[in-house]
XYZ file of C-alpha atoms in Angstrom:
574
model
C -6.959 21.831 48.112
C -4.203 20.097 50.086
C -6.124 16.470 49.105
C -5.904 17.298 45.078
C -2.095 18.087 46.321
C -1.307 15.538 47.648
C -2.893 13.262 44.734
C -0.873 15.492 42.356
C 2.168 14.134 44.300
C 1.243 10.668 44.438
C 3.957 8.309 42.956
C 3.857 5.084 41.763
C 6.398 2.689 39.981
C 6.708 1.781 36.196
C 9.358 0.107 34.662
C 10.553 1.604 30.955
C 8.845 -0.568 28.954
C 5.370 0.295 30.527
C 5.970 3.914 30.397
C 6.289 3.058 25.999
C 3.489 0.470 26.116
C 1.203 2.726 28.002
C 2.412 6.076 25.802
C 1.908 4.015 22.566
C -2.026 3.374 24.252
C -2.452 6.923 24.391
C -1.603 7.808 20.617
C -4.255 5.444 19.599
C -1.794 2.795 18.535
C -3.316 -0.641 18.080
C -1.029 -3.203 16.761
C 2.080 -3.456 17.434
C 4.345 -6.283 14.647
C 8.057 -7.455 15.485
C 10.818 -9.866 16.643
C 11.957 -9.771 20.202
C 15.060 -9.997 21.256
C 17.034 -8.589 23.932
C 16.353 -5.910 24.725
C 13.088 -5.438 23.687
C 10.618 -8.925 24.767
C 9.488 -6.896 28.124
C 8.008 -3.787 25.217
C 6.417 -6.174 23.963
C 4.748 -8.195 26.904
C 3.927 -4.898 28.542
C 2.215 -3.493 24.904
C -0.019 -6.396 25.069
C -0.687 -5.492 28.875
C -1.312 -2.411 27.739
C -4.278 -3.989 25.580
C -2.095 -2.879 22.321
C -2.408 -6.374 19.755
C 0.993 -7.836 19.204
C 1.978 -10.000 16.052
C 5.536 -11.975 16.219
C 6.833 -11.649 12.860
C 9.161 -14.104 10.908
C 11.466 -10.846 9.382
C 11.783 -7.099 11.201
C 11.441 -5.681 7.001
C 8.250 -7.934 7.053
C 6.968 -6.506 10.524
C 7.535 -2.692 8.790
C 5.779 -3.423 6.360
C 2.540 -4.566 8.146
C 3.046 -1.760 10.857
C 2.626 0.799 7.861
C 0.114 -0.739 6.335
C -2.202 -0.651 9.530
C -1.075 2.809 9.799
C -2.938 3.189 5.903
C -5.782 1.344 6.645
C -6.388 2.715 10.105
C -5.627 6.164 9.783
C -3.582 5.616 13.180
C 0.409 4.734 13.032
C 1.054 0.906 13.298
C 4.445 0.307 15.799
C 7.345 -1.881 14.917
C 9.403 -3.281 17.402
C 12.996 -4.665 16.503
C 15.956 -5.175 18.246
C 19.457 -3.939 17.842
C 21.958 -3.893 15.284
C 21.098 -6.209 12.492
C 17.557 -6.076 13.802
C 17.095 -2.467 13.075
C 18.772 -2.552 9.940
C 16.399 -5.313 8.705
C 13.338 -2.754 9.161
C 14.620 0.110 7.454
C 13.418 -0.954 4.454
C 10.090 -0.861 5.405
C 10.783 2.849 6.578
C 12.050 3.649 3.621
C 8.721 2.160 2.129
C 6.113 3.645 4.800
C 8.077 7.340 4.134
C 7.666 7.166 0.434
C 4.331 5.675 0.672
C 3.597 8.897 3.054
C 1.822 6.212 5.565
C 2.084 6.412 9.376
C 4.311 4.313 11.441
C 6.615 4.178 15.077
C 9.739 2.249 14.230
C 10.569 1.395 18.054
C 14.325 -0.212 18.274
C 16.489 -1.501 21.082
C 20.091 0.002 21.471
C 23.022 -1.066 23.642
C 22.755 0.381 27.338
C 23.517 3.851 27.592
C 26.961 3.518 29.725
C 28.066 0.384 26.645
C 28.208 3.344 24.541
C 31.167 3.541 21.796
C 32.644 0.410 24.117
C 31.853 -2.280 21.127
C 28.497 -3.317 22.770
C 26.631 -5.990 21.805
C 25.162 -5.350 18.752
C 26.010 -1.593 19.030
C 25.161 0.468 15.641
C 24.845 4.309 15.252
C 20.793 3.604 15.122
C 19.836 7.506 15.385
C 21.590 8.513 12.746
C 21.014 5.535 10.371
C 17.586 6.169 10.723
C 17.292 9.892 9.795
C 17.776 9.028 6.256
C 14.586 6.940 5.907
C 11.856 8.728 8.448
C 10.572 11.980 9.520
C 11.944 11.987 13.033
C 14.557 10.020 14.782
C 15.849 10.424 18.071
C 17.056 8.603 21.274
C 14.357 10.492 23.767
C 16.024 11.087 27.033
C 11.775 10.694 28.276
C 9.766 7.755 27.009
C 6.571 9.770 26.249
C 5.557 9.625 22.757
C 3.241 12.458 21.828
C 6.228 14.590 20.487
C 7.361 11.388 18.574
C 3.853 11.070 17.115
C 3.183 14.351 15.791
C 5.785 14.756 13.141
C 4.600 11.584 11.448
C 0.845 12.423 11.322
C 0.908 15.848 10.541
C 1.632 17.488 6.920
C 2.679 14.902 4.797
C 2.738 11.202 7.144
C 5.497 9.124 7.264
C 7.928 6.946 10.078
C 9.864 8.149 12.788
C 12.372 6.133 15.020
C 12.237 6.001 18.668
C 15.830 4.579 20.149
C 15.305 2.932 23.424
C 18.946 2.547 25.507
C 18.650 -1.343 26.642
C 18.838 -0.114 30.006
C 16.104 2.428 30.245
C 13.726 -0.975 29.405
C 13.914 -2.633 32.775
C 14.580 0.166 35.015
C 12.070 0.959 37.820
C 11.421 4.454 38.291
C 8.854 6.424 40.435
C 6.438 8.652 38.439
C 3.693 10.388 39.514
C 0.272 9.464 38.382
C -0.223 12.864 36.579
C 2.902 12.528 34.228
C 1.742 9.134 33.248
C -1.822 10.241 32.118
C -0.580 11.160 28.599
C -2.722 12.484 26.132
C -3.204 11.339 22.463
C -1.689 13.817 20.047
C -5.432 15.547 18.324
C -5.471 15.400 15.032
C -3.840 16.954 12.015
C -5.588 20.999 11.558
C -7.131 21.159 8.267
C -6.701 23.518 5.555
C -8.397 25.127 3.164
C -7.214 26.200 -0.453
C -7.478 30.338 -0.999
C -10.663 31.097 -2.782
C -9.218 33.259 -5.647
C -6.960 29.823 -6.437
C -10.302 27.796 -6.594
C -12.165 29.825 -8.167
C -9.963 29.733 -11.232
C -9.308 26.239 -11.104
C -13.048 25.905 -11.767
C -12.614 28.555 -14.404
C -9.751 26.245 -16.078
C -11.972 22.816 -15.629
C -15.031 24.579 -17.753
C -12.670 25.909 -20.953
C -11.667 22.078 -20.887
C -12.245 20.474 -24.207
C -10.706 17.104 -22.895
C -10.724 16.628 -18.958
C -9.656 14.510 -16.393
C -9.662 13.427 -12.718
C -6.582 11.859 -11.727
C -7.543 10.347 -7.961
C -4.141 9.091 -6.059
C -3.188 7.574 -3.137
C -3.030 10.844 -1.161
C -6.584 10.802 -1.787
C -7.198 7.929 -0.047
C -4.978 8.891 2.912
C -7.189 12.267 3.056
C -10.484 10.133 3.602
C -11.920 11.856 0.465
C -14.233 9.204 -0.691
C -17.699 10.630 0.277
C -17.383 14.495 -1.339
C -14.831 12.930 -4.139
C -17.742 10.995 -5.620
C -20.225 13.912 -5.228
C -17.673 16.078 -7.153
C -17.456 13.129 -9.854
C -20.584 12.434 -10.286
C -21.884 16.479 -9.710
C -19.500 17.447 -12.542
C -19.674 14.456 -14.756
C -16.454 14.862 -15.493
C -14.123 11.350 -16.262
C -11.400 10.141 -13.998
C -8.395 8.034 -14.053
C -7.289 6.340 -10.220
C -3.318 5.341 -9.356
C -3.102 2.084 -7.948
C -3.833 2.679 -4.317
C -6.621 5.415 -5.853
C -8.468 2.302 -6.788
C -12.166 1.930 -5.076
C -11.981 5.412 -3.727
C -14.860 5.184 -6.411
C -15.916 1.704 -7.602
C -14.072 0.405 -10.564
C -17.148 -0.097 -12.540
C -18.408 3.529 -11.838
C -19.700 4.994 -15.464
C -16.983 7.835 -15.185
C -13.757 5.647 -14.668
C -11.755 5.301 -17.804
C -8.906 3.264 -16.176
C -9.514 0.887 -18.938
C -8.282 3.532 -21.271
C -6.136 4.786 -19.132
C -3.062 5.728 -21.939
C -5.638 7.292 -24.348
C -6.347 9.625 -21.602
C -3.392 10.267 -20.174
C -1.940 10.779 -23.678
C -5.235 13.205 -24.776
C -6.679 15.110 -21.586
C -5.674 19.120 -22.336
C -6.445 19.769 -18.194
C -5.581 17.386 -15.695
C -7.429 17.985 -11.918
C -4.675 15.888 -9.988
C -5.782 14.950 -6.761
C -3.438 13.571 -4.212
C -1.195 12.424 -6.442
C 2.760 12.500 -7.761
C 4.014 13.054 -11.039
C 6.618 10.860 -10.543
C 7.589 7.544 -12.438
C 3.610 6.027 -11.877
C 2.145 9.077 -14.303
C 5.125 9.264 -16.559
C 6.156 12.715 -14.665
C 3.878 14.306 -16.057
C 5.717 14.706 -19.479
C 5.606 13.794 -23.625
C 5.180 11.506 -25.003
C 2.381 10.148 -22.401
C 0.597 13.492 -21.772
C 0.462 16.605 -24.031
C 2.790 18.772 -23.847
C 0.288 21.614 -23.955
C -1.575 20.166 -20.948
C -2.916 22.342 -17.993
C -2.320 20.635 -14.477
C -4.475 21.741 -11.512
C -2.538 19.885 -8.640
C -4.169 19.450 -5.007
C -1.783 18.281 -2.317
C -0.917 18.656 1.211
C 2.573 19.553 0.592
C 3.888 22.436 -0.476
C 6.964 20.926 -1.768
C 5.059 18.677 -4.267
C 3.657 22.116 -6.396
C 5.355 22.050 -9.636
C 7.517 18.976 -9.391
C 8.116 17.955 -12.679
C 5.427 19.885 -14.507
C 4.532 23.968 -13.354
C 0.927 23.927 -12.195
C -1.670 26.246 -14.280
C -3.451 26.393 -10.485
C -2.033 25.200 -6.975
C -4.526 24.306 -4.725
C -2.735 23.961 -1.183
C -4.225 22.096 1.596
C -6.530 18.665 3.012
C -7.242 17.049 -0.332
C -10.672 16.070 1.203
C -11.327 19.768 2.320
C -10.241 20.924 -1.279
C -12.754 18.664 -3.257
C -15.256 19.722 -0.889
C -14.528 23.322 -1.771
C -14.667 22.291 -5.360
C -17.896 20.972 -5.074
C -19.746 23.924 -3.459
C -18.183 25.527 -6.740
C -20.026 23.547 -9.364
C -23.130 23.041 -6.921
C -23.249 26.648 -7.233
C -22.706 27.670 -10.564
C -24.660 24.343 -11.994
C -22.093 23.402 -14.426
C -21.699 19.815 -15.578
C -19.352 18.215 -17.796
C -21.477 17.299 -21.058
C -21.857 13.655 -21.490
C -21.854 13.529 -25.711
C -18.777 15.125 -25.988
C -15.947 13.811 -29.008
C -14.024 13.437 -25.387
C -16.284 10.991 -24.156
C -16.727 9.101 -27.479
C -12.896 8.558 -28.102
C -12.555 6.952 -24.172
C -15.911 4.808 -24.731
C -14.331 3.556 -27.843
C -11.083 2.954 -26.031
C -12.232 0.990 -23.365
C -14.291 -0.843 -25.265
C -11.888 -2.193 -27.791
C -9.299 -2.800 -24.802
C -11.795 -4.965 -23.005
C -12.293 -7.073 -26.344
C -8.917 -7.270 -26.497
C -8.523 -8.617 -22.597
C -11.930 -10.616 -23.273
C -10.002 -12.807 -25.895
C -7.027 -13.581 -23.765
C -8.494 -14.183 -20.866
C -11.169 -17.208 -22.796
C -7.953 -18.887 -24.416
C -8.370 -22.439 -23.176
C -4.850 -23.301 -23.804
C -3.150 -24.549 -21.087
C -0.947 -23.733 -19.721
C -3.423 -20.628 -18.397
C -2.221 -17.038 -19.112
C -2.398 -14.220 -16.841
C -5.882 -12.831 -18.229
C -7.430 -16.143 -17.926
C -6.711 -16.427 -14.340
C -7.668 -13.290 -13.222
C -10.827 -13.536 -15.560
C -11.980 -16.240 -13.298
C -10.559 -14.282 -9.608
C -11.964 -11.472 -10.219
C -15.524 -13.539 -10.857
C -15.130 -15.271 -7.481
C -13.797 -12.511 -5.444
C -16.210 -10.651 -3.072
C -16.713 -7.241 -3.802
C -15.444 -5.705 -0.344
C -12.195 -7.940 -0.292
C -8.987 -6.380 0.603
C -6.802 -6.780 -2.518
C -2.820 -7.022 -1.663
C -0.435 -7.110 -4.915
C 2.892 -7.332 -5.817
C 4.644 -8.505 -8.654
C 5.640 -7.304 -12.431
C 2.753 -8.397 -14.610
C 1.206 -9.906 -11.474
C 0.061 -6.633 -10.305
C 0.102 -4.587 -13.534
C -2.388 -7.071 -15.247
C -4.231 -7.721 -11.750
C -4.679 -4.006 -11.540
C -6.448 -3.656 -14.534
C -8.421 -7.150 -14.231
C -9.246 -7.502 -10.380
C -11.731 -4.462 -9.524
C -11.969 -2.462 -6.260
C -14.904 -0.928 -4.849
C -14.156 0.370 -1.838
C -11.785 2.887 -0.644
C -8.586 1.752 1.213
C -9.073 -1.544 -0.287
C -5.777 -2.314 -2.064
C -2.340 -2.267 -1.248
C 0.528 -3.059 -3.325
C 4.156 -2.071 -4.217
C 3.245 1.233 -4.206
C 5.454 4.768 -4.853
C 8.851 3.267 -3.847
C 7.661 -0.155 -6.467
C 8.651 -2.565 -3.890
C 8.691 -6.314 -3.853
C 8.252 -8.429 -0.682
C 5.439 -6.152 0.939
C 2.162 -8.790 0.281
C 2.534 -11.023 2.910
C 3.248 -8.193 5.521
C 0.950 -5.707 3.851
C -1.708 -9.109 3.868
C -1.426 -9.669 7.640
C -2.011 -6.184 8.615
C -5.264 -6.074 6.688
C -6.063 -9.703 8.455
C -5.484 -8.319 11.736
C -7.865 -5.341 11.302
C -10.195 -7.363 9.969
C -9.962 -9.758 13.090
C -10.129 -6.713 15.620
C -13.294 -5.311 13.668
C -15.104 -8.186 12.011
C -16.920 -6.450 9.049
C -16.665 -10.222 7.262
C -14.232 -8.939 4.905
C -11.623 -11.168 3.100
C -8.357 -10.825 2.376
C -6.759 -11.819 -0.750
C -2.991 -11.456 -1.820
C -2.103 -12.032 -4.999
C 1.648 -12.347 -5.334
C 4.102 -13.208 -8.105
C 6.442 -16.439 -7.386
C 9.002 -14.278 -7.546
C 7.467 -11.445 -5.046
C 6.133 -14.760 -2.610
C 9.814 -15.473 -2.253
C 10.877 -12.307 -0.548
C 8.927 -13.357 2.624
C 7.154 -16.042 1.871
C 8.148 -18.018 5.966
C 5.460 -15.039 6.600
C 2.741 -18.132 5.918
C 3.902 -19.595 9.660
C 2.937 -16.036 10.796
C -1.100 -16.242 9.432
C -1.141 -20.220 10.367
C 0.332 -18.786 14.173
C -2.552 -16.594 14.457
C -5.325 -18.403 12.193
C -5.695 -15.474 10.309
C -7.553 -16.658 7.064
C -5.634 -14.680 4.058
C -6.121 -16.299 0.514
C -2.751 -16.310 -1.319
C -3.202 -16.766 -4.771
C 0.559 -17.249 -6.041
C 0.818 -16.821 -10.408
C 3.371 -18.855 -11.093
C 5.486 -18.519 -14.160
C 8.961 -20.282 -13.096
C 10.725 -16.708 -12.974
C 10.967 -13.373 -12.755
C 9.152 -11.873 -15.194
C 9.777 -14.810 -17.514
C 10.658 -18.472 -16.560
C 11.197 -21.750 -18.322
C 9.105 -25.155 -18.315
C 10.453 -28.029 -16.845
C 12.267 -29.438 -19.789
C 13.465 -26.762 -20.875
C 15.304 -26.468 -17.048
C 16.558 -30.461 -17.599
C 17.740 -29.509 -20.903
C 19.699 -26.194 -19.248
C 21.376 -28.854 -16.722
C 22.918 -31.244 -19.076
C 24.827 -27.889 -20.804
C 26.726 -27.722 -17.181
C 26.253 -25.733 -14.324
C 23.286 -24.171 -13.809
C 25.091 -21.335 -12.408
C 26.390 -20.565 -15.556
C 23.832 -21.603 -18.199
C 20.521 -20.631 -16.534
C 19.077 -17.347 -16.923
C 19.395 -14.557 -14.149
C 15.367 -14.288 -14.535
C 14.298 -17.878 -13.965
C 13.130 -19.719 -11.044
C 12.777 -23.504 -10.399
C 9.727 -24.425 -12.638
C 7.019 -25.603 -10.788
C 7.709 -24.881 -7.360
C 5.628 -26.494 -4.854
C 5.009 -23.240 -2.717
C 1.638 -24.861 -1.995
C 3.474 -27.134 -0.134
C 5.465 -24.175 2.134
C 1.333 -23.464 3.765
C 0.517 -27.202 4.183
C 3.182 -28.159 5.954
C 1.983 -25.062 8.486
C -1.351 -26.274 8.543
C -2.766 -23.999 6.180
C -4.448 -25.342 3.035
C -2.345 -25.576 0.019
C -3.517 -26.383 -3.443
C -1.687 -26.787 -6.923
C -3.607 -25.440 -9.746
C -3.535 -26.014 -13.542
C -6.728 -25.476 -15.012
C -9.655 -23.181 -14.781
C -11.523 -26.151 -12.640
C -9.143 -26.295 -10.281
C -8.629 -22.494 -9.753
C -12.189 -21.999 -9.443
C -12.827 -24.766 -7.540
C -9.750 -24.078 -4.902
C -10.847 -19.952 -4.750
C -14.228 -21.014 -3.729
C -13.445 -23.064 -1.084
C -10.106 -20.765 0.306
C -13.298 -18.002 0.451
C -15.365 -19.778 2.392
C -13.150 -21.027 4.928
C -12.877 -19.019 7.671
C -10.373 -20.628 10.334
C -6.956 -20.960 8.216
C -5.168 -19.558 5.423
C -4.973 -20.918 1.953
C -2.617 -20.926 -1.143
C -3.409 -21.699 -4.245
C -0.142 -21.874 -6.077
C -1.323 -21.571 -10.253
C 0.766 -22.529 -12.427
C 0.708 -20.784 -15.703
C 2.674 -20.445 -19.261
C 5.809 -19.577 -18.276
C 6.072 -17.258 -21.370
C 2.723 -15.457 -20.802
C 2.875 -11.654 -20.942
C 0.546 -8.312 -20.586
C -1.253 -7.437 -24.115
C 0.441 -5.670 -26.526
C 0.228 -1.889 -25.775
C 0.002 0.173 -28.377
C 1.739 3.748 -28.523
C 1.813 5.541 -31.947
C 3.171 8.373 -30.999
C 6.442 7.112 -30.073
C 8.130 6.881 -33.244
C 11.467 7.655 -33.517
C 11.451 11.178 -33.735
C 10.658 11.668 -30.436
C 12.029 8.885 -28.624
C-alpha cells in the first residue's frame, strides 16, 4: 500500500557510533570492556544507550581478555573496544588468546579518518592487516552493520574478528531509513551430525576396549554437552579424564573421573574417545612415552582440520560435539552395553588415585610454616562453594590448584588455557563478575593467581573496586616465578652488589604487600601466614558481598608440586 511505502521510505538520523552500538544489540552482544580514547568514547556512550553493559578497563590486553571470556561463559561474543595505534596493538594479545582458545569475541578498534590515510595520522597503524594474523575476520567495513562480522566468529570453530572503524565514520550524521536499521541477530550455528557407518564403529572400537577412556575438553564445554555427556558416562560406565577447562562438565567427585590418576591413564588406556579436545602440548600430542603407542583414538570435533593432527584417528567422528555424544548414546541405549565395573582397568586407576590422594593428603597436613601449596588449597577448596567460578593462572598455582580445587559445574573455570597464557585472571575474573551481576544466580567468583601471574595486570583491582564487583583474589605467594627467595636470603643477595646482577631472573621481591595494592582501592586486603588466617580471611572475603577481597598468602618460597613419578622414561627412550 502507498502508507507501508511510504514507512519503508521513512528516514531518520544516526550518527556512526549508534549504527555499531545498535548492530552490536542485535547480535546479542551484552558487555562491551575497553579504554576510550579518541576516537572511540561516543561507541562507547552510545553501547550503553544501546542498553549493551560497558566496563572501563585499566589495559586494552586486559579488556580482551574479559570480552572473550564472556563470549565462553555466555555462549554470545563479548566486544572490545580500543583505540588506535598502540591501543589496538595492546589487545591483540587477547585475540591471539580468544582465537586459540576457539572463544567468541568483536575486537572493535578506532583508526585514523579515512582522508588521514598514509598522511602520518595520529596514531595511524596498518590495523586490518595486523589483525588478520590473530582472528578469523578482519576488515575495515565500508557499512557499520555487523551480522556479516558476526558470523565467521560463531560458526565452525569460534574465534575473534576485527572490525576497523575510520575515526570519521564515528561522528558522522547520516540519514537511514528505519528498515536498514532493524538488523537482525545472526541465528545460530547449523548443527551436524556424524555419518552413521562412522558411529557405529566407533561403538564397535569402545566395546573390544580392554582399557578405555573419556577424554572431555574444552570444546566440550563450548558445545553445551553437559546434559547427554553425563548420560553417555554414566550409561556406559566407562572412566574419563577432563582438560582443564573440561573440568565440572561432570563434577570432579563423580565415581567415573580418574583425573586423580590422570598419567596412569593417559599412559595405559588402549582406546581413547576424545571429545572436544586437542592433542596438542596439554595431552602430550598424543604420543610415547605418555600414551601407548598402540593406542586407538576416536576423535570428535567440529573441525575438520583437527582429524589426525598429531596422531591418525582409528574413527573420525565429524560434527556438534554435543550432537555426536547424543548419537553415541542412542548407540549404547540401544544395544545395552556397559563398561564392566570389576575390570583389572578399573582396579589399577582405583589404586592410583588412591595412593596419589595419600600422597597429596600428607602434604597438604604439614604444619610447617611457611604453608606449602597443598596445604593452602587443602583448606580453599574446604571453604569454597561448590558453584563458584574458579579463575587460574600461574605455574604450580594452577597445575596444583587444578588437581586440588574441584569443579562441579560446567563452564565453571577459566584459566591459561590452549595458548598457556599468563595475565588473563583478573580480566578472565571480571567477566565472570559481570555475568554474575547481570544474572544473580548468587554465585562467587574466586581467582586464584600466582604473584607472578597477579603482576601482569594486577591495576585490574581499581577496575572490580570501580564497579563493586565482589571477586575473591587469593594471591600464592612464593617471592618468584616459579621459585623465589625469603627475605634474608634477598638482604644477603644485596650486600654481593647489584641486584641486577646477583639476583636470580626467577625471583620477585619477597613478601610483597599486594594486599596492600586492593586496600588502598577500597577493597579488603589481608596478609596471610597460617592456616588461621587463610581460613579465617576466605570466610569472610565469601561472605561479603559489596567489595572485592585479596588475600595475599604467603608461602615457602621453595615449595613445589609432588614428585611425579614416570618409570617409563628411562633413558632408552628419552
Amino acid at each position: 500500500t502507498s502508507t507501508q511505502q511510504c514507512l519503508w521510505r521513512a528516514m531518520d538520523e544516526a550518527t556512526g557510533a549508534q549504527l555499531i552500538a545498535e548492530s552490536l544489540k542485535a547480535q546479542k552482544v551484552e558487555y562491551m570492556f575497553g579504554i576510550v580514547g579518541v576516537p572511540v568514547i561516543e561507541v562507547a556512550m552510545a553501547a550503553q544507550a544501546a542498553g549493551i553493559k560497558y566496563v572501563g578497563m585499566r589495559n586494552e590486553q586486559a579488556a580482551c581478555y574479559a570480552a572473550s571470556a564472556v563470549g565462553y561463559l555466555t555462549g554470545r561474543p563479548g566486544a572490545c573496544l580500543v583505540v588506535s595505534g598502540p591501543g589496538l596493538i595492546h589487545a591483540l594479545g587477547g585475540m591471539a588468546n580468544a582465537n586459540m582458545n576457539c572463544w567468541p569475541v568483536v575486537v572493535i578498534g578506532g583508526s585514523s579518518d579515512r582522508n588521514q590515510e598514509t598522511a602520518g595520522a595520529f596514531q595511524e597503524f596498518p590495523q586490518v592487516e595486523a589483525c588478520r594474523l590473530y582472528s578469523k575476520f578482519s576488515a575495515r567495513p565500508s557499512m557499520i552493520y555487523l551480522t556479516d562480522k558476526i558470523r565467521p566468529i560463531m560458526y565452525g570453530r569460534p574465534g575473534a574478528c576485527y572490525v576497523d572503524i575510520a575515526g570519521d565514520m564515528v561522528n558522522t550524521v547520516r540519514e537511514v531509513c528505519f528498515s536498514c536499521r532493524v538488523v537482525s541477530c545472526c541465528p545460530p550455528p547449523p548443527v551436524s551430525l556424524a555419518d552413521h557407518g562412522a558411529i557405529t564403529e566407533a561403538i564397535s572400537v569402545l566395546k573390544a576396549a580392554k582399557r578405555p577412556l573419556v577424554i572431555i575438553g574444552k570444546g566440550a564445554a563450548c558445545g553445551r554437552a553437559e546434559i547427554a555427556l553425563r548420560q553417555f558416562v554414566e550409561t556406559s560406565c566407562l572412566p574419563f579424564l577432563p582438560t582443564p577447562m573440561g573440568k565440572g562438565l561432570l563434577p570432579d567427585d563423580h565415581p567415573n573421573c580418574v583425573a586423580a590418576a590422570r598419567s596412569r591413564a593417559l599412559l595405559q588406556a588402549d582406546v581413547v574417545l576424545l571429545l572436544g579436545a586437542r592433542l596438542n602440548w596439554i595431552l602430550h600430542f598424543g604420543l610415547p612415552p605418555r600414551f601407548d603407542p598402540d593406542v586407538k583414538v576416536i576423535q570428535v570435533d567440529l573441525c575438520a582440520e583437527e582429524m589426525g593432527n598429531n596422531v591418525r584417528p582409528a574413527v573420525a567422528l565429524l560434527g556438534d560435539i554435543n550432537a555426536i555424544v547424543t548419537q553415541l548414546l542412542t548407540c549404547v541405549r540401544k544395544d545395552g552395553w556397559k563398561y564392566p565395573s570389576d575390570t583389572e582397568w578399573w582396579n589399577t586407576l582405583k589404586d592410583k588415585i588412591a595412593a596419589n590422594a595419600k600422597i597429596s593428603k600428607a602434604l597438604a597436613l604439614q604444619s610447617t610454616l611457611p604453608m606449602n601449596y597443598y596445604t593452602v588449597f587443602h583448606h580453599v577448596s574446604q571453604l569454597l562453594p561448590h558453584d563458584c567460578i574458579i579463575v587460574s593462572e600461574g605455574a604450580n598455582t594452577m597445575d596444583i590448584g587444578r588437581t586440588m580445587l574441584n569443579n562441579y559445574l560446567p563452564r565453571h573455570r577459566l584459566d591459561a588455557g590452549t595458548f598457556g597464557t599468563m595475565g588473563v585472571g583478573l580480566g578472565f575474573a571480571i567477566a565472570a563478575a559481570a555475568v554474575e551481576k547481570s544474572e544473580n544466580k548468587g554465585q562467587r567468583v574466586v581467582c586464584v593467581e600466582g604473584d607472578s601471574a597477579f603482576g601482569f595486570s594486577g591495576m585490574e583491582v581499581e577496575t572490580m573496586c570501580r564497579y563493586n564487583l565482589p571477586v575473591v583474589i587469593i594471591v600464592v605467594n612464593n617471592n618468584g616465578i616459579y621459585s623465589g627467595v625469603d627475605p634474608e636470603t634477598w638482604k644477603e643477595m644485596a650486600k654481593m652488589g647489584d641486584l641486577t646482577s646477583v639476583a636470580p631472573p626467577v625471583t620477585l621481591l619477597p613478601e610483597a604487600r599486594y594486599d596492600e595494592i586492593m586496600t588502598a582501592f577500597g577493597g579488603r586486603g589481608f596478609l596471610v601466614r597460617t592456616v588461621e588466617e587463610l581460613r579465617s580471611a576466605l570466610q569472610l572475603s565469601l561472605s561479603d558481598w559489596e567489595k572485592p577481597s585479596l588475600l595475599n598468602v604467603l608461602i615457602d618460597p621453595s615449595s613445589d608440586r609432588k614428585q611425579q613419578e614416570f618409570p617409563w622414561l628411562t633413558r632408552s627412550n628419552l
